[in-house]
Structure formats: C-alpha cells, structure tokens
mmCIF file of C-alpha atoms in Angstrom:
data_model
loop_
_atom_site.group_PDB
_atom_site.id
_atom_site.type_symbol
_atom_site.label_atom_id
_atom_site.label_comp_id
_atom_site.label_asym_id
_atom_site.label_seq_id
_atom_site.Cartn_x
_atom_site.Cartn_y
_atom_site.Cartn_z
ATOM 1 C CA UNK A 1 -23.351 64.184 10.164
ATOM 2 C CA UNK A 2 -24.305 60.565 11.512
ATOM 3 C CA UNK A 3 -22.001 57.972 12.776
ATOM 4 C CA UNK A 4 -22.616 54.163 13.793
ATOM 5 C CA UNK A 5 -20.701 53.056 16.962
ATOM 6 C CA UNK A 6 -20.628 49.517 18.010
ATOM 7 C CA UNK A 7 -21.134 48.943 21.680
ATOM 8 C CA UNK A 8 -19.210 46.241 23.649
ATOM 9 C CA UNK A 9 -19.682 44.675 26.971
ATOM 10 C CA UNK A 10 -17.158 44.438 29.729
ATOM 11 C CA UNK A 11 -16.401 41.068 28.746
ATOM 12 C CA UNK A 12 -15.376 42.016 25.285
ATOM 13 C CA UNK A 13 -18.594 40.561 23.420
ATOM 14 C CA UNK A 14 -20.727 42.641 21.013
ATOM 15 C CA UNK A 15 -24.019 43.622 22.666
ATOM 16 C CA UNK A 16 -25.501 45.693 19.925
ATOM 17 C CA UNK A 17 -25.312 48.631 17.656
ATOM 18 C CA UNK A 18 -25.673 52.276 18.947
ATOM 19 C CA UNK A 19 -26.887 54.670 16.198
ATOM 20 C CA UNK A 20 -26.056 58.392 17.435
ATOM 21 C CA UNK A 21 -27.268 61.565 15.670
ATOM 22 C CA UNK A 22 -25.386 64.861 16.291
ATOM 23 C CA UNK A 23 -26.389 68.293 15.601
ATOM 24 C CA UNK A 24 -24.400 70.625 13.308
ATOM 25 C CA UNK A 25 -22.796 72.016 16.350
ATOM 26 C CA UNK A 26 -21.831 69.168 18.105
ATOM 27 C CA UNK A 27 -18.271 69.109 19.617
ATOM 28 C CA UNK A 28 -15.938 66.483 18.828
ATOM 29 C CA UNK A 29 -15.837 65.599 22.785
ATOM 30 C CA UNK A 30 -19.219 64.349 22.302
ATOM 31 C CA UNK A 31 -18.437 61.520 19.945
ATOM 32 C CA UNK A 32 -15.360 60.917 21.961
ATOM 33 C CA UNK A 33 -17.255 60.644 24.674
ATOM 34 C CA UNK A 34 -19.525 58.003 23.379
ATOM 35 C CA UNK A 35 -16.626 55.894 22.184
ATOM 36 C CA UNK A 36 -15.431 55.314 25.711
ATOM 37 C CA UNK A 37 -18.840 55.423 27.296
ATOM 38 C CA UNK A 38 -20.125 51.662 27.948
ATOM 39 C CA UNK A 39 -23.497 50.623 26.131
ATOM 40 C CA UNK A 40 -25.657 50.865 29.368
ATOM 41 C CA UNK A 41 -24.688 54.363 29.858
ATOM 42 C CA UNK A 42 -25.262 55.838 26.814
ATOM 43 C CA UNK A 43 -26.360 59.177 28.596
ATOM 44 C CA UNK A 44 -23.580 58.956 31.155
ATOM 45 C CA UNK A 45 -21.989 62.007 32.737
ATOM 46 C CA UNK A 46 -18.849 61.242 30.565
ATOM 47 C CA UNK A 47 -20.476 63.160 27.729
ATOM 48 C CA UNK A 48 -20.007 67.062 27.639
ATOM 49 C CA UNK A 49 -23.131 69.386 27.699
ATOM 50 C CA UNK A 50 -23.366 71.332 24.503
ATOM 51 C CA UNK A 51 -26.032 73.696 23.026
ATOM 52 C CA UNK A 52 -28.439 72.536 20.235
ATOM 53 C CA UNK A 53 -27.434 68.842 20.555
ATOM 54 C CA UNK A 54 -30.115 66.508 20.025
ATOM 55 C CA UNK A 55 -29.353 62.880 20.860
ATOM 56 C CA UNK A 56 -31.032 59.762 20.079
ATOM 57 C CA UNK A 57 -30.255 56.240 20.598
ATOM 58 C CA UNK A 58 -31.512 52.929 18.846
ATOM 59 C CA UNK A 59 -30.344 49.652 20.220
ATOM 60 C CA UNK A 60 -30.484 46.363 17.789
ATOM 61 C CA UNK A 61 -29.756 43.119 19.129
ATOM 62 C CA UNK A 62 -28.375 40.677 16.416
ATOM 63 C CA UNK A 63 -28.756 37.081 16.761
ATOM 64 C CA UNK A 64 -25.972 34.973 15.247
ATOM 65 C CA UNK A 65 -26.962 31.576 14.311
ATOM 66 C CA UNK A 66 -24.234 29.114 13.584
ATOM 67 C CA UNK A 67 -25.264 25.838 11.742
ATOM 68 C CA UNK A 68 -22.544 22.916 12.413
ATOM 69 C CA UNK A 69 -21.378 20.946 9.520
ATOM 70 C CA UNK A 70 -22.870 17.703 8.880
ATOM 71 C CA UNK A 71 -20.737 15.164 10.784
ATOM 72 C CA UNK A 72 -17.994 13.370 8.411
ATOM 73 C CA UNK A 73 -18.468 9.631 8.590
ATOM 74 C CA UNK A 74 -15.411 7.784 9.634
ATOM 75 C CA UNK A 75 -13.483 5.980 6.771
ATOM 76 C CA UNK A 76 -14.125 2.497 6.301
ATOM 77 C CA UNK A 77 -11.582 0.254 8.407
ATOM 78 C CA UNK A 78 -9.913 -2.690 6.457
ATOM 79 C CA UNK A 79 -12.355 -5.032 8.163
ATOM 80 C CA UNK A 80 -15.297 -3.127 6.837
ATOM 81 C CA UNK A 81 -14.019 -3.277 3.299
ATOM 82 C CA UNK A 82 -13.669 -7.082 3.200
ATOM 83 C CA UNK A 83 -16.604 -8.361 1.028
ATOM 84 C CA UNK A 84 -19.248 -10.494 2.868
ATOM 85 C CA UNK A 85 -20.031 -13.058 0.242
ATOM 86 C CA UNK A 86 -17.509 -15.848 0.839
ATOM 87 C CA UNK A 87 -16.705 -16.436 -2.706
ATOM 88 C CA UNK A 88 -16.044 -12.629 -3.356
ATOM 89 C CA UNK A 89 -13.905 -12.699 -0.306
ATOM 90 C CA UNK A 90 -11.831 -15.619 -1.495
ATOM 91 C CA UNK A 91 -11.446 -13.834 -5.070
ATOM 92 C CA UNK A 92 -10.123 -10.880 -3.041
ATOM 93 C CA UNK A 93 -6.933 -12.748 -2.573
ATOM 94 C CA UNK A 94 -6.135 -13.476 -5.852
ATOM 95 C CA UNK A 95 -3.329 -11.725 -8.002
ATOM 96 C CA UNK A 96 -3.686 -12.839 -11.555
ATOM 97 C CA UNK A 97 -1.434 -11.851 -14.674
ATOM 98 C CA UNK A 98 -3.501 -9.863 -17.432
ATOM 99 C CA UNK A 99 -2.091 -9.090 -20.780
ATOM 100 C CA UNK A 100 -4.537 -6.450 -22.022
ATOM 101 C CA UNK A 101 -7.489 -4.497 -21.058
ATOM 102 C CA UNK A 102 -10.115 -7.058 -21.849
ATOM 103 C CA UNK A 103 -8.411 -9.612 -19.705
ATOM 104 C CA UNK A 104 -8.130 -7.177 -16.909
ATOM 105 C CA UNK A 105 -11.801 -6.436 -16.896
ATOM 106 C CA UNK A 106 -12.513 -10.121 -17.204
ATOM 107 C CA UNK A 107 -10.224 -10.756 -13.932
ATOM 108 C CA UNK A 108 -11.940 -8.107 -12.236
ATOM 109 C CA UNK A 109 -15.435 -9.127 -13.108
ATOM 110 C CA UNK A 110 -14.439 -12.351 -11.216
ATOM 111 C CA UNK A 111 -13.641 -10.057 -8.015
ATOM 112 C CA UNK A 112 -9.944 -10.632 -8.029
ATOM 113 C CA UNK A 113 -8.180 -8.275 -5.605
ATOM 114 C CA UNK A 114 -4.941 -7.834 -7.673
ATOM 115 C CA UNK A 115 -3.689 -7.726 -11.076
ATOM 116 C CA UNK A 116 0.125 -8.350 -12.069
ATOM 117 C CA UNK A 117 1.348 -6.771 -15.229
ATOM 118 C CA UNK A 118 3.853 -9.514 -16.600
ATOM 119 C CA UNK A 119 6.543 -8.736 -19.332
ATOM 120 C CA UNK A 120 4.351 -9.969 -22.084
ATOM 121 C CA UNK A 121 1.507 -7.555 -21.285
ATOM 122 C CA UNK A 122 0.547 -4.950 -24.180
ATOM 123 C CA UNK A 123 2.155 -1.831 -22.875
ATOM 124 C CA UNK A 124 -1.412 0.063 -24.021
ATOM 125 C CA UNK A 125 -2.713 -1.433 -20.814
ATOM 126 C CA UNK A 126 -0.468 1.117 -19.002
ATOM 127 C CA UNK A 127 -0.795 4.094 -21.473
ATOM 128 C CA UNK A 128 -3.900 3.999 -23.462
ATOM 129 C CA UNK A 129 -6.340 6.644 -22.262
ATOM 130 C CA UNK A 130 -9.670 5.206 -21.589
ATOM 131 C CA UNK A 131 -8.257 1.620 -21.655
ATOM 132 C CA UNK A 132 -5.569 1.445 -19.154
ATOM 133 C CA UNK A 133 -5.127 0.690 -15.378
ATOM 134 C CA UNK A 134 -6.415 4.091 -14.501
ATOM 135 C CA UNK A 135 -9.515 3.951 -16.584
ATOM 136 C CA UNK A 136 -10.169 0.493 -14.664
ATOM 137 C CA UNK A 137 -9.907 2.159 -11.171
ATOM 138 C CA UNK A 138 -12.220 4.820 -12.279
ATOM 139 C CA UNK A 139 -14.640 2.427 -13.891
ATOM 140 C CA UNK A 140 -14.836 -0.207 -11.193
ATOM 141 C CA UNK A 141 -14.773 2.171 -8.108
ATOM 142 C CA UNK A 142 -13.499 -0.431 -5.821
ATOM 143 C CA UNK A 143 -9.931 -0.923 -4.558
ATOM 144 C CA UNK A 144 -7.478 -3.467 -6.023
ATOM 145 C CA UNK A 145 -3.866 -3.788 -6.240
ATOM 146 C CA UNK A 146 -1.637 -3.940 -9.515
ATOM 147 C CA UNK A 147 1.898 -5.115 -9.220
ATOM 148 C CA UNK A 148 4.905 -5.333 -11.468
ATOM 149 C CA UNK A 149 8.203 -6.842 -11.171
ATOM 150 C CA UNK A 150 10.651 -3.790 -11.102
ATOM 151 C CA UNK A 151 13.965 -4.177 -9.218
ATOM 152 C CA UNK A 152 16.275 -2.491 -11.990
ATOM 153 C CA UNK A 153 18.908 -4.003 -14.240
ATOM 154 C CA UNK A 154 17.607 -7.480 -15.573
ATOM 155 C CA UNK A 155 14.212 -7.518 -13.970
ATOM 156 C CA UNK A 156 12.404 -4.017 -14.989
ATOM 157 C CA UNK A 157 9.329 -4.701 -16.963
ATOM 158 C CA UNK A 158 7.816 -2.176 -19.712
ATOM 159 C CA UNK A 159 10.972 0.189 -19.583
ATOM 160 C CA UNK A 160 9.456 2.065 -22.534
ATOM 161 C CA UNK A 161 6.750 2.913 -20.137
ATOM 162 C CA UNK A 162 8.373 3.168 -16.614
ATOM 163 C CA UNK A 163 12.040 3.932 -17.752
ATOM 164 C CA UNK A 164 15.448 1.963 -17.028
ATOM 165 C CA UNK A 165 17.479 1.828 -14.025
ATOM 166 C CA UNK A 166 20.711 0.516 -12.957
ATOM 167 C CA UNK A 167 20.908 -3.140 -11.604
ATOM 168 C CA UNK A 168 20.481 -3.453 -7.748
ATOM 169 C CA UNK A 169 24.372 -4.472 -7.149
ATOM 170 C CA UNK A 170 25.337 -1.250 -8.900
ATOM 171 C CA UNK A 171 22.817 0.886 -6.965
ATOM 172 C CA UNK A 172 24.431 -0.673 -3.725
ATOM 173 C CA UNK A 173 27.605 1.405 -4.250
ATOM 174 C CA UNK A 174 25.550 4.850 -4.501
ATOM 175 C CA UNK A 175 25.375 7.227 -1.807
ATOM 176 C CA UNK A 176 22.270 6.653 0.427
ATOM 177 C CA UNK A 177 20.452 9.517 -1.030
ATOM 178 C CA UNK A 178 20.805 8.175 -4.618
ATOM 179 C CA UNK A 179 19.549 4.757 -3.241
ATOM 180 C CA UNK A 180 16.506 6.340 -1.790
ATOM 181 C CA UNK A 181 16.095 8.706 -4.557
ATOM 182 C CA UNK A 182 16.058 5.635 -7.238
ATOM 183 C CA UNK A 183 13.388 4.047 -5.214
ATOM 184 C CA UNK A 184 11.303 6.999 -5.074
ATOM 185 C CA UNK A 185 11.724 7.623 -8.984
ATOM 186 C CA UNK A 186 10.771 4.288 -9.800
ATOM 187 C CA UNK A 187 7.744 4.408 -7.593
ATOM 188 C CA UNK A 188 6.499 7.696 -9.020
ATOM 189 C CA UNK A 189 6.658 6.245 -12.403
ATOM 190 C CA UNK A 190 4.691 3.081 -11.531
ATOM 191 C CA UNK A 191 2.184 4.839 -9.610
ATOM 192 C CA UNK A 192 1.508 7.388 -12.496
ATOM 193 C CA UNK A 193 0.564 4.510 -14.529
ATOM 194 C CA UNK A 194 -1.672 2.941 -11.858
ATOM 195 C CA UNK A 195 0.757 0.460 -10.093
ATOM 196 C CA UNK A 196 1.024 0.519 -6.429
ATOM 197 C CA UNK A 197 2.992 -2.804 -5.622
ATOM 198 C CA UNK A 198 6.495 -3.408 -6.595
ATOM 199 C CA UNK A 199 7.953 -7.130 -6.268
ATOM 200 C CA UNK A 200 11.212 -5.476 -5.094
ATOM 201 C CA UNK A 201 13.650 -5.240 -3.474
ATOM 202 C CA UNK A 202 15.377 -8.656 -3.352
ATOM 203 C CA UNK A 203 17.029 -9.783 0.051
ATOM 204 C CA UNK A 204 18.657 -12.926 -1.557
ATOM 205 C CA UNK A 205 22.312 -12.713 -0.790
ATOM 206 C CA UNK A 206 24.681 -13.271 -3.615
ATOM 207 C CA UNK A 207 26.809 -16.116 -1.888
ATOM 208 C CA UNK A 208 26.705 -19.271 -4.102
ATOM 209 C CA UNK A 209 27.155 -17.391 -7.654
ATOM 210 C CA UNK A 210 23.649 -18.585 -8.801
ATOM 211 C CA UNK A 211 22.921 -16.799 -12.217
ATOM 212 C CA UNK A 212 19.223 -16.355 -11.050
ATOM 213 C CA UNK A 213 20.544 -14.057 -8.161
ATOM 214 C CA UNK A 214 23.885 -12.385 -9.444
ATOM 215 C CA UNK A 215 23.630 -8.588 -9.929
ATOM 216 C CA UNK A 216 19.973 -8.675 -8.817
ATOM 217 C CA UNK A 217 21.294 -8.823 -5.283
ATOM 218 C CA UNK A 218 22.689 -5.939 -3.138
ATOM 219 C CA UNK A 219 25.369 -8.161 -2.165
ATOM 220 C CA UNK A 220 26.767 -10.848 0.167
ATOM 221 C CA UNK A 221 26.728 -9.250 3.541
ATOM 222 C CA UNK A 222 23.398 -9.438 5.435
ATOM 223 C CA UNK A 223 23.609 -6.238 7.084
ATOM 224 C CA UNK A 224 24.660 -4.410 4.096
ATOM 225 C CA UNK A 225 21.869 -5.890 1.921
ATOM 226 C CA UNK A 226 19.356 -4.997 4.670
ATOM 227 C CA UNK A 227 20.670 -1.453 4.689
ATOM 228 C CA UNK A 228 20.605 -0.733 0.920
ATOM 229 C CA UNK A 229 16.964 -2.872 0.486
ATOM 230 C CA UNK A 230 15.615 -0.455 3.345
ATOM 231 C CA UNK A 231 16.583 2.700 1.736
ATOM 232 C CA UNK A 232 15.231 1.500 -1.809
ATOM 233 C CA UNK A 233 11.998 0.404 0.048
ATOM 234 C CA UNK A 234 11.698 3.819 1.692
ATOM 235 C CA UNK A 235 11.903 5.394 -1.733
ATOM 236 C CA UNK A 236 8.932 3.414 -3.056
ATOM 237 C CA UNK A 237 6.963 4.252 0.078
ATOM 238 C CA UNK A 238 7.598 7.811 -0.328
ATOM 239 C CA UNK A 239 6.065 7.557 -3.787
ATOM 240 C CA UNK A 240 2.993 5.727 -2.636
ATOM 241 C CA UNK A 241 4.102 2.368 -3.713
ATOM 242 C CA UNK A 242 4.226 -0.905 -1.505
ATOM 243 C CA UNK A 243 7.810 -2.660 -1.557
ATOM 244 C CA UNK A 244 7.795 -6.331 -1.417
ATOM 245 C CA UNK A 245 10.739 -8.116 0.098
ATOM 246 C CA UNK A 246 11.847 -11.346 -1.427
ATOM 247 C CA UNK A 247 12.380 -14.265 -1.668
ATOM 248 C CA UNK A 248 11.715 -15.602 2.002
ATOM 249 C CA UNK A 249 13.172 -17.749 3.453
ATOM 250 C CA UNK A 250 16.030 -17.290 0.960
ATOM 251 C CA UNK A 251 17.019 -18.392 -2.522
ATOM 252 C CA UNK A 252 20.857 -17.079 -2.599
ATOM 253 C CA UNK A 253 22.258 -20.705 -1.695
ATOM 254 C CA UNK A 254 19.361 -22.652 -3.538
ATOM 255 C CA UNK A 255 20.670 -25.578 -5.510
ATOM 256 C CA UNK A 256 19.213 -24.098 -8.714
ATOM 257 C CA UNK A 257 16.716 -21.616 -10.199
ATOM 258 C CA UNK A 258 13.060 -22.294 -9.195
ATOM 259 C CA UNK A 259 11.923 -20.898 -12.541
ATOM 260 C CA UNK A 260 13.268 -24.137 -13.990
ATOM 261 C CA UNK A 261 13.318 -26.773 -11.472
ATOM 262 C CA UNK A 262 12.518 -27.638 -7.711
ATOM 263 C CA UNK A 263 15.341 -26.229 -5.779
ATOM 264 C CA UNK A 264 16.681 -27.147 -2.308
ATOM 265 C CA UNK A 265 18.445 -24.966 0.176
ATOM 266 C CA UNK A 266 20.690 -25.655 3.063
ATOM 267 C CA UNK A 267 19.270 -26.785 6.173
ATOM 268 C CA UNK A 268 17.025 -24.583 8.237
ATOM 269 C CA UNK A 269 19.666 -23.737 10.668
ATOM 270 C CA UNK A 270 22.032 -22.595 7.968
ATOM 271 C CA UNK A 271 19.293 -20.168 6.594
ATOM 272 C CA UNK A 272 18.519 -18.951 9.939
ATOM 273 C CA UNK A 273 22.124 -17.809 10.596
ATOM 274 C CA UNK A 274 22.714 -16.228 7.228
ATOM 275 C CA UNK A 275 19.634 -15.895 4.562
ATOM 276 C CA UNK A 276 17.002 -14.848 7.014
ATOM 277 C CA UNK A 277 18.956 -12.224 8.735
ATOM 278 C CA UNK A 278 18.311 -9.044 6.421
ATOM 279 C CA UNK A 279 14.351 -9.767 7.099
ATOM 280 C CA UNK A 280 14.959 -9.056 10.941
ATOM 281 C CA UNK A 281 16.213 -5.463 9.869
ATOM 282 C CA UNK A 282 13.934 -4.287 7.103
ATOM 283 C CA UNK A 283 10.546 -5.844 8.703
ATOM 284 C CA UNK A 284 11.325 -3.993 11.632
ATOM 285 C CA UNK A 285 11.515 -0.584 9.698
ATOM 286 C CA UNK A 286 8.890 -1.461 7.261
ATOM 287 C CA UNK A 287 6.034 -3.491 8.725
ATOM 288 C CA UNK A 288 3.657 -2.242 5.903
ATOM 289 C CA UNK A 289 5.650 -3.702 3.344
ATOM 290 C CA UNK A 290 4.696 -7.075 1.636
ATOM 291 C CA UNK A 291 6.972 -10.474 1.755
ATOM 292 C CA UNK A 292 7.002 -12.728 -1.221
ATOM 293 C CA UNK A 293 7.297 -16.441 -0.115
ATOM 294 C CA UNK A 294 9.832 -18.121 -2.458
ATOM 295 C CA UNK A 295 9.422 -22.058 -3.674
ATOM 296 C CA UNK A 296 12.577 -23.308 -2.247
ATOM 297 C CA UNK A 297 12.758 -26.720 -0.263
ATOM 298 C CA UNK A 298 14.207 -26.175 2.925
ATOM 299 C CA UNK A 299 15.271 -29.183 4.761
ATOM 300 C CA UNK A 300 14.130 -29.249 8.363
ATOM 301 C CA UNK A 301 11.387 -26.859 7.547
ATOM 302 C CA UNK A 302 8.321 -28.710 8.763
ATOM 303 C CA UNK A 303 7.656 -32.238 7.582
ATOM 304 C CA UNK A 304 8.542 -33.641 4.158
ATOM 305 C CA UNK A 305 9.859 -31.842 0.973
ATOM 306 C CA UNK A 306 7.557 -29.001 0.588
ATOM 307 C CA UNK A 307 8.208 -26.040 -1.197
ATOM 308 C CA UNK A 308 8.175 -23.150 1.329
ATOM 309 C CA UNK A 309 5.267 -21.534 -0.558
ATOM 310 C CA UNK A 310 2.986 -24.450 0.451
ATOM 311 C CA UNK A 311 4.729 -24.849 3.789
ATOM 312 C CA UNK A 312 2.760 -23.835 6.800
ATOM 313 C CA UNK A 313 5.669 -23.751 9.067
ATOM 314 C CA UNK A 314 7.392 -21.233 6.736
ATOM 315 C CA UNK A 315 4.404 -18.800 7.162
ATOM 316 C CA UNK A 316 4.624 -19.461 10.824
ATOM 317 C CA UNK A 317 8.112 -18.526 11.158
ATOM 318 C CA UNK A 318 7.661 -15.421 9.343
ATOM 319 C CA UNK A 319 4.388 -14.477 11.171
ATOM 320 C CA UNK A 320 5.945 -15.012 14.643
ATOM 321 C CA UNK A 321 9.452 -13.607 13.730
ATOM 322 C CA UNK A 322 10.731 -17.073 14.844
ATOM 323 C CA UNK A 323 14.185 -16.548 13.425
ATOM 324 C CA UNK A 324 17.302 -14.821 14.857
ATOM 325 C CA UNK A 325 16.346 -11.053 15.437
ATOM 326 C CA UNK A 326 13.124 -11.848 13.627
ATOM 327 C CA UNK A 327 9.884 -9.423 14.623
ATOM 328 C CA UNK A 328 6.586 -10.668 14.326
ATOM 329 C CA UNK A 329 4.821 -9.586 10.848
ATOM 330 C CA UNK A 330 1.522 -8.853 9.972
ATOM 331 C CA UNK A 331 1.689 -7.745 6.663
ATOM 332 C CA UNK A 332 0.638 -9.197 3.339
ATOM 333 C CA UNK A 333 2.508 -12.339 2.512
ATOM 334 C CA UNK A 334 2.042 -13.046 -1.222
ATOM 335 C CA UNK A 335 3.306 -16.365 -3.196
ATOM 336 C CA UNK A 336 5.983 -16.324 -5.903
ATOM 337 C CA UNK A 337 4.247 -17.184 -9.410
ATOM 338 C CA UNK A 338 2.289 -20.405 -8.924
ATOM 339 C CA UNK A 339 1.721 -20.779 -12.409
ATOM 340 C CA UNK A 340 4.874 -19.793 -14.595
ATOM 341 C CA UNK A 341 7.685 -21.421 -12.533
ATOM 342 C CA UNK A 342 8.655 -25.288 -12.579
ATOM 343 C CA UNK A 343 9.783 -25.229 -8.905
ATOM 344 C CA UNK A 344 6.036 -25.232 -8.025
ATOM 345 C CA UNK A 345 4.212 -26.555 -11.219
ATOM 346 C CA UNK A 346 6.470 -29.514 -11.160
ATOM 347 C CA UNK A 347 5.141 -30.363 -7.665
ATOM 348 C CA UNK A 348 1.626 -29.451 -8.037
ATOM 349 C CA UNK A 349 -0.692 -27.902 -10.573
ATOM 350 C CA UNK A 350 -1.670 -24.393 -10.148
ATOM 351 C CA UNK A 351 -5.422 -24.589 -9.084
ATOM 352 C CA UNK A 352 -4.100 -26.853 -6.368
ATOM 353 C CA UNK A 353 -1.068 -24.733 -5.638
ATOM 354 C CA UNK A 354 -3.250 -21.651 -4.940
ATOM 355 C CA UNK A 355 -5.665 -23.676 -2.565
ATOM 356 C CA UNK A 356 -2.710 -25.005 -0.595
ATOM 357 C CA UNK A 357 -0.974 -21.822 -0.387
ATOM 358 C CA UNK A 358 -3.770 -19.928 0.947
ATOM 359 C CA UNK A 359 -4.494 -22.840 3.377
ATOM 360 C CA UNK A 360 -0.878 -22.497 4.367
ATOM 361 C CA UNK A 361 -1.019 -18.990 5.075
ATOM 362 C CA UNK A 362 -0.445 -16.905 2.230
ATOM 363 C CA UNK A 363 -2.536 -13.695 1.922
ATOM 364 C CA UNK A 364 -2.329 -13.404 -1.651
ATOM 365 C CA UNK A 365 -1.930 -16.325 -4.302
ATOM 366 C CA UNK A 366 -0.320 -15.036 -7.459
ATOM 367 C CA UNK A 367 -0.101 -16.753 -10.738
ATOM 368 C CA UNK A 368 1.187 -14.912 -13.874
ATOM 369 C CA UNK A 369 -0.963 -16.954 -16.472
ATOM 370 C CA UNK A 370 -4.108 -15.627 -15.280
ATOM 371 C CA UNK A 371 -5.751 -18.688 -16.416
ATOM 372 C CA UNK A 372 -8.854 -20.487 -14.747
ATOM 373 C CA UNK A 373 -9.874 -17.678 -12.606
ATOM 374 C CA UNK A 374 -13.440 -18.753 -12.010
ATOM 375 C CA UNK A 375 -12.317 -22.416 -11.488
ATOM 376 C CA UNK A 376 -9.600 -21.487 -9.035
ATOM 377 C CA UNK A 377 -11.733 -19.269 -7.149
ATOM 378 C CA UNK A 378 -14.598 -21.933 -6.897
ATOM 379 C CA UNK A 379 -11.761 -24.623 -5.666
ATOM 380 C CA UNK A 380 -10.789 -22.398 -2.677
ATOM 381 C CA UNK A 381 -14.307 -21.611 -1.914
ATOM 382 C CA UNK A 382 -15.396 -25.193 -1.891
ATOM 383 C CA UNK A 383 -12.400 -25.878 0.586
ATOM 384 C CA UNK A 384 -13.608 -23.327 2.895
ATOM 385 C CA UNK A 385 -17.008 -24.885 2.876
ATOM 386 C CA UNK A 386 -15.691 -28.196 3.411
ATOM 387 C CA UNK A 387 -13.569 -27.304 6.384
ATOM 388 C CA UNK A 388 -10.323 -27.933 4.729
ATOM 389 C CA UNK A 389 -9.428 -24.013 5.022
ATOM 390 C CA UNK A 390 -10.585 -22.317 8.370
ATOM 391 C CA UNK A 391 -12.856 -19.231 7.320
ATOM 392 C CA UNK A 392 -10.739 -17.402 9.957
ATOM 393 C CA UNK A 393 -7.681 -17.794 7.749
ATOM 394 C CA UNK A 394 -9.709 -16.202 4.711
ATOM 395 C CA UNK A 395 -10.824 -13.546 6.880
ATOM 396 C CA UNK A 396 -7.454 -12.620 8.113
ATOM 397 C CA UNK A 397 -5.968 -12.576 4.846
ATOM 398 C CA UNK A 398 -8.654 -10.420 3.190
ATOM 399 C CA UNK A 399 -8.357 -7.917 6.063
ATOM 400 C CA UNK A 400 -4.536 -7.615 5.446
ATOM 401 C CA UNK A 401 -4.809 -7.082 1.784
ATOM 402 C CA UNK A 402 -7.525 -4.283 2.507
ATOM 403 C CA UNK A 403 -5.143 -2.557 5.187
ATOM 404 C CA UNK A 404 -2.301 -2.489 2.647
ATOM 405 C CA UNK A 405 -4.597 -0.963 -0.026
ATOM 406 C CA UNK A 406 -5.732 1.705 2.584
ATOM 407 C CA UNK A 407 -1.971 2.401 3.251
ATOM 408 C CA UNK A 408 -1.141 3.702 -0.176
ATOM 409 C CA UNK A 409 -4.663 5.651 -0.315
ATOM 410 C CA UNK A 410 -6.721 3.164 -2.391
#
C-alpha cells in the first residue's frame, strides 16, 4: 500500500511532497508518526520500529510561477475625450433635432455631440432594429447624447414608444415613492430606446396663470416644487438618465409664452426672491444634472433687453450661485430651442443665436430644426479663430459635456 503525504514547514508553507512506501506488515503507527513528523525529520524518533519495514523518501520541490495580469489602462478622463481638432470640438457642443435615421447619421457625420428627438420625428428612429438610436451608437462608436422633452402630461413625446404618465401637477400630490418611481419608470423607458437626457423636470412656478406653465408646474411654492422635482430627478438618475432643470432664471411670471413671442419677467430682484429659489435646493442635491437656460428678458440682468439665453450675466449668476441660497454650478447648461421659438428667433437668427449663446456661456446650443449644421459649426469655429469666443470657453464646455456622458456610462 502506498500513500502520498504533504510536508509543511513550521511557518505553514508547503515545502514539497514526501512519498512513503510501507511494507505489508507496516503498523498504523508508522503512518501516524509520519503525519506529525516535520519534513526535515522524516527519519525522526517519533516513528516506531517494526519488522520488515522498508522506508524510502522522495522529495520534490515545486516551483509556482504566478503571472500578473496586464495592467488595466485607466478610463479616459473627460478632458481626454475632448476632440483636439477645433471644428470637431465646436461640433461637440451642438444638440440638433433629427427626424429620421438618415438625418441622424448626417448630423453625427458632422461631429455633433447631441441629438434631440422632436415630436415630429419618425418613431422608427426609436424602434426600427438596425436603424434606430441604439444602432447609431453601435455604428459610430463614440459617445453622444440623445435628448427628449418628457415631463408627463402635456409634454411627453412619442407616447406610443415611451408610454404615458400623469401631468407634473398631479404627480406632485402623490407619495414620495410614486414621484421617484415615476421618474425611474420614465427614465427606464427612455434609456431602453437610446435616450440619455430628459429635458425635465420643470422648476417654473405656476404663480401667474400662464397657459404655457399651468399643470406642467409642480406648484406655486418654491420649496415644494424643489422637493418634488428633486424626487423626480433622482428617479431619472436611478435609471441612467440625466435630468434637466428648466427654465432658468424662471418663466413662471413672464409676460407671455416664449414659443410665440419675446417675453419679459419681473425685475431681477423679484426673480431672486422667488423664481430662482428652487434651483438653490435641487442643484445642491443634483450637481450632475443639466440646467436649461430660457429665453426670457429680465430687467436688470446685465445690460440691455437681451434674452437670458444670450446674456452672459445669466450664465455668470448660475455658474457662481450668485442668488439667494445658490451654489456654484459646474454642470452642463443647455439653451432652450434656438430655432423653433419666436422668443429668440424674433431677436436673432439661429446661426447667430448659436454663436452668441456659446460665447455667453452655454455648453450646448440646441436647435430643433437641425438646419444648417455645417454652416453653424463653421460660424462658431470662425468666431473662435477670430478671437470673438475664447478658446478656453470652448474647452470648458466640451469637457463638461463629456463629463456628463461619462456619468451615465456613455
């Protein structure tokens, strides 16, 4: 009978293998003695003598070679992902409307950093296998954002694809879990179809009975609006979608609907005392969200009657948190639509508005028509080369947009 016994050093480390052959009359005590005998004393006194016992030892030293896995390179930082070419860097700041797969491919071929799916888009862009947003992500192999206006109620695009949800005003009266869960359910549906940015929730206060606000608002009290909006936004974040708080500095008391005409708000001090208050709360809790800059004209905000989306002072206030309770904001600021709203097109044509918005502090310039993409990119690039827009302004905006994409895993 033969046995193989492992020998261990006093430090508990394996030193080799001892092979011991026992004769047919070997007593169990022999084997037992070897089990407790250190390897260096195979012939030690602890082994009982016995007749016709032949003992031989064989020591084999094993060398264990461990090959370390190759080091995993660090993930590229936001700055590393910014294009080096100036025109491509400028293009990465553009968010353009696309109606179908071919338009989306054309926009991406120009290097745009974001798409928006407007209400008039072909739903196949969201659903047709091989020709939808998810297919474009696989084809292009570079990160880009895809956004949609989806608040629930009156503003929820492509409900046949994404589903339908109650208006924000109704949601505000639900338990906290329902509010956050609704944001999550919406976010899950958006993300499944390739959308990673929701232009919601609305922070405008319904204090002037404006039709454009109404039940899109969570209410009239700034604290309650901030609470509900924060829960809804957290649900979106849970689902991997970036929320967008809108419309800074506040549309709730504007003179009209900026979709239809230029609109003026109360003076800046009045907005600071009421309309801006929800931003102080939600941006402290959600610094990775976007903020949409509205087109309202605010008396006392910088010089002249300039819509906030083209007003450097509006961006400065938001960046520095220079309003009651405000915190500095270093996330993405996106403009409201620069092509489909007369509150801006009556003031300035879209190519000029895109250029001036970026120069003023916008990180992303949004125009839903998706028209003139090469012309607009070239115009902003020329402004940088001419010194009208500092190169640092472009670099900072491009890095913020990349950081936001990284945050949602793109």
